[in-house]
Amino acid sequence: MAENQQSEASEKQSGESTDQNSIPVLPRTYGSLLGSNSTAPKMEWPELVGLTPEEAEKKIKEEMPRVRIQVVRANSFVTMDFNQARVRLFLDPSGKVQRPPRIG
């Protein structure tokens, strides 16, 4: 028993503690980086379907001013390359946005 008390005393002196309250609690940051408060950039705008290309362009430019808008008329061909600085607005025959605009 005397040995047990001595080992507990030596643990307390060396700075080690067996107390459960001394374990640090790490922040829960599932899916985000520590210290990062910003959200991921928007990649698609489904709320713009049915608007005119001018209205859609204005709303996209408010969120991403450096992006280049490309208006694609109905039944037009486009290249299949991916460009992060481009958003295509696919229009229906009446001139409204037909599909959700997205980066690419």
Short mmCIF file of C-alpha atoms in Angstrom, two decimals:
data_model
loop_
_atom_site.label_atom_id
_atom_site.label_comp_id
_atom_site.label_asym_id
_atom_site.label_seq_id
_atom_site.Cartn_x
_atom_site.Cartn_y
_atom_site.Cartn_z
CA MET A 1 0.00 0.00 0.00
CA ALA A 2 2.84 2.35 0.76
CA GLU A 3 4.31 1.62 -2.67
CA ASN A 4 0.97 2.47 -4.33
CA GLN A 5 0.84 5.85 -2.58
CA GLN A 6 4.41 6.61 -3.58
CA SER A 7 3.73 5.83 -7.25
CA GLU A 8 0.63 8.07 -7.24
CA ALA A 9 2.66 10.88 -5.68
CA SER A 10 5.44 10.51 -8.24
CA GLU A 11 2.89 10.60 -11.12
CA LYS A 12 1.42 13.84 -9.80
CA GLN A 13 4.87 15.38 -9.47
CA SER A 14 5.91 14.45 -13.00
CA GLY A 15 2.87 16.21 -14.46
CA GLU A 16 1.06 13.06 -15.56
CA SER A 17 -2.49 12.77 -14.34
CA THR A 18 -4.88 9.86 -14.38
CA ASP A 19 -7.86 12.19 -14.02
CA GLN A 20 -10.36 11.89 -16.91
CA ASN A 21 -11.17 15.64 -16.77
CA SER A 22 -7.68 16.58 -17.96
CA ILE A 23 -8.13 15.02 -21.44
CA PRO A 24 -8.42 17.84 -24.01
CA VAL A 25 -11.53 17.87 -26.16
CA LEU A 26 -10.88 18.52 -29.84
CA PRO A 27 -13.34 20.61 -31.89
CA ARG A 28 -15.72 18.72 -34.16
CA THR A 29 -14.97 19.80 -37.69
CA TYR A 30 -16.48 17.12 -39.82
CA GLY A 31 -16.05 17.91 -43.51
CA SER A 32 -14.17 21.18 -43.07
CA LEU A 33 -10.64 22.33 -42.40
CA LEU A 34 -9.62 23.74 -39.04
CA GLY A 35 -9.77 27.51 -39.06
CA SER A 36 -11.80 27.64 -42.25
CA ASN A 37 -15.03 29.61 -42.00
CA SER A 38 -15.68 29.94 -45.69
CA THR A 39 -18.06 27.71 -47.59
CA ALA A 40 -17.26 25.92 -50.79
CA PRO A 41 -17.72 27.96 -53.96
CA LYS A 42 -21.03 27.52 -55.70
CA MET A 43 -20.90 25.25 -58.74
CA GLU A 44 -24.54 25.30 -59.93
CA TRP A 45 -27.52 27.68 -59.90
CA PRO A 46 -30.81 25.69 -60.14
CA GLU A 47 -32.82 28.70 -58.98
CA LEU A 48 -32.10 30.49 -62.30
CA VAL A 49 -34.08 28.08 -64.51
CA GLY A 50 -36.84 30.01 -66.29
CA LEU A 51 -35.16 33.43 -66.07
CA THR A 52 -33.90 35.48 -69.00
CA PRO A 53 -30.17 35.20 -69.76
CA GLU A 54 -29.62 38.80 -68.63
CA GLU A 55 -31.21 38.16 -65.22
CA ALA A 56 -29.30 34.91 -64.78
CA GLU A 57 -26.00 36.53 -65.75
CA LYS A 58 -26.53 39.34 -63.26
CA LYS A 59 -27.17 36.92 -60.38
CA ILE A 60 -24.18 34.72 -61.25
CA LYS A 61 -21.87 37.75 -61.56
CA GLU A 62 -22.96 38.93 -58.09
CA GLU A 63 -21.60 35.72 -56.60
CA MET A 64 -18.67 35.14 -58.98
CA PRO A 65 -17.60 38.38 -60.68
CA ARG A 66 -14.65 36.88 -62.60
CA VAL A 67 -16.59 34.09 -64.29
CA ARG A 68 -17.27 34.29 -68.05
CA ILE A 69 -20.89 33.69 -69.10
CA GLN A 70 -21.56 31.86 -72.35
CA VAL A 71 -25.13 31.90 -73.69
CA VAL A 72 -26.02 28.78 -75.70
CA ARG A 73 -29.12 28.92 -77.88
CA ALA A 74 -31.46 25.92 -78.22
CA ASN A 75 -30.11 23.04 -80.36
CA SER A 76 -26.57 24.48 -80.49
CA PHE A 77 -23.39 22.47 -80.24
CA VAL A 78 -20.79 23.09 -77.52
CA THR A 79 -17.33 21.72 -76.82
CA MET A 80 -16.91 19.13 -74.07
CA ASP A 81 -13.95 20.80 -72.37
CA PHE A 82 -14.15 21.85 -68.73
CA ASN A 83 -13.34 25.46 -67.88
CA GLN A 84 -13.60 26.66 -64.26
CA ALA A 85 -13.91 30.27 -65.40
CA ARG A 86 -16.99 29.63 -67.55
CA VAL A 87 -20.71 29.24 -66.88
CA ARG A 88 -22.95 28.23 -69.76
CA LEU A 89 -26.57 29.33 -69.93
CA PHE A 90 -28.53 26.83 -72.04
CA LEU A 91 -31.66 28.48 -73.41
CA ASP A 92 -34.96 26.94 -74.52
CA PRO A 93 -36.65 28.03 -77.79
CA SER A 94 -38.45 30.86 -75.95
CA GLY A 95 -35.14 32.36 -74.79
CA LYS A 96 -35.35 31.38 -71.10
CA VAL A 97 -32.75 29.40 -69.15
CA GLN A 98 -33.60 25.73 -69.74
CA ARG A 99 -31.11 23.86 -67.47
CA PRO A 100 -29.42 24.85 -64.22
CA PRO A 101 -26.32 26.90 -65.12
CA ARG A 102 -23.11 25.32 -63.85
CA ILE A 103 -19.39 25.94 -63.89
CA GLY A 104 -17.61 24.20 -66.71
#
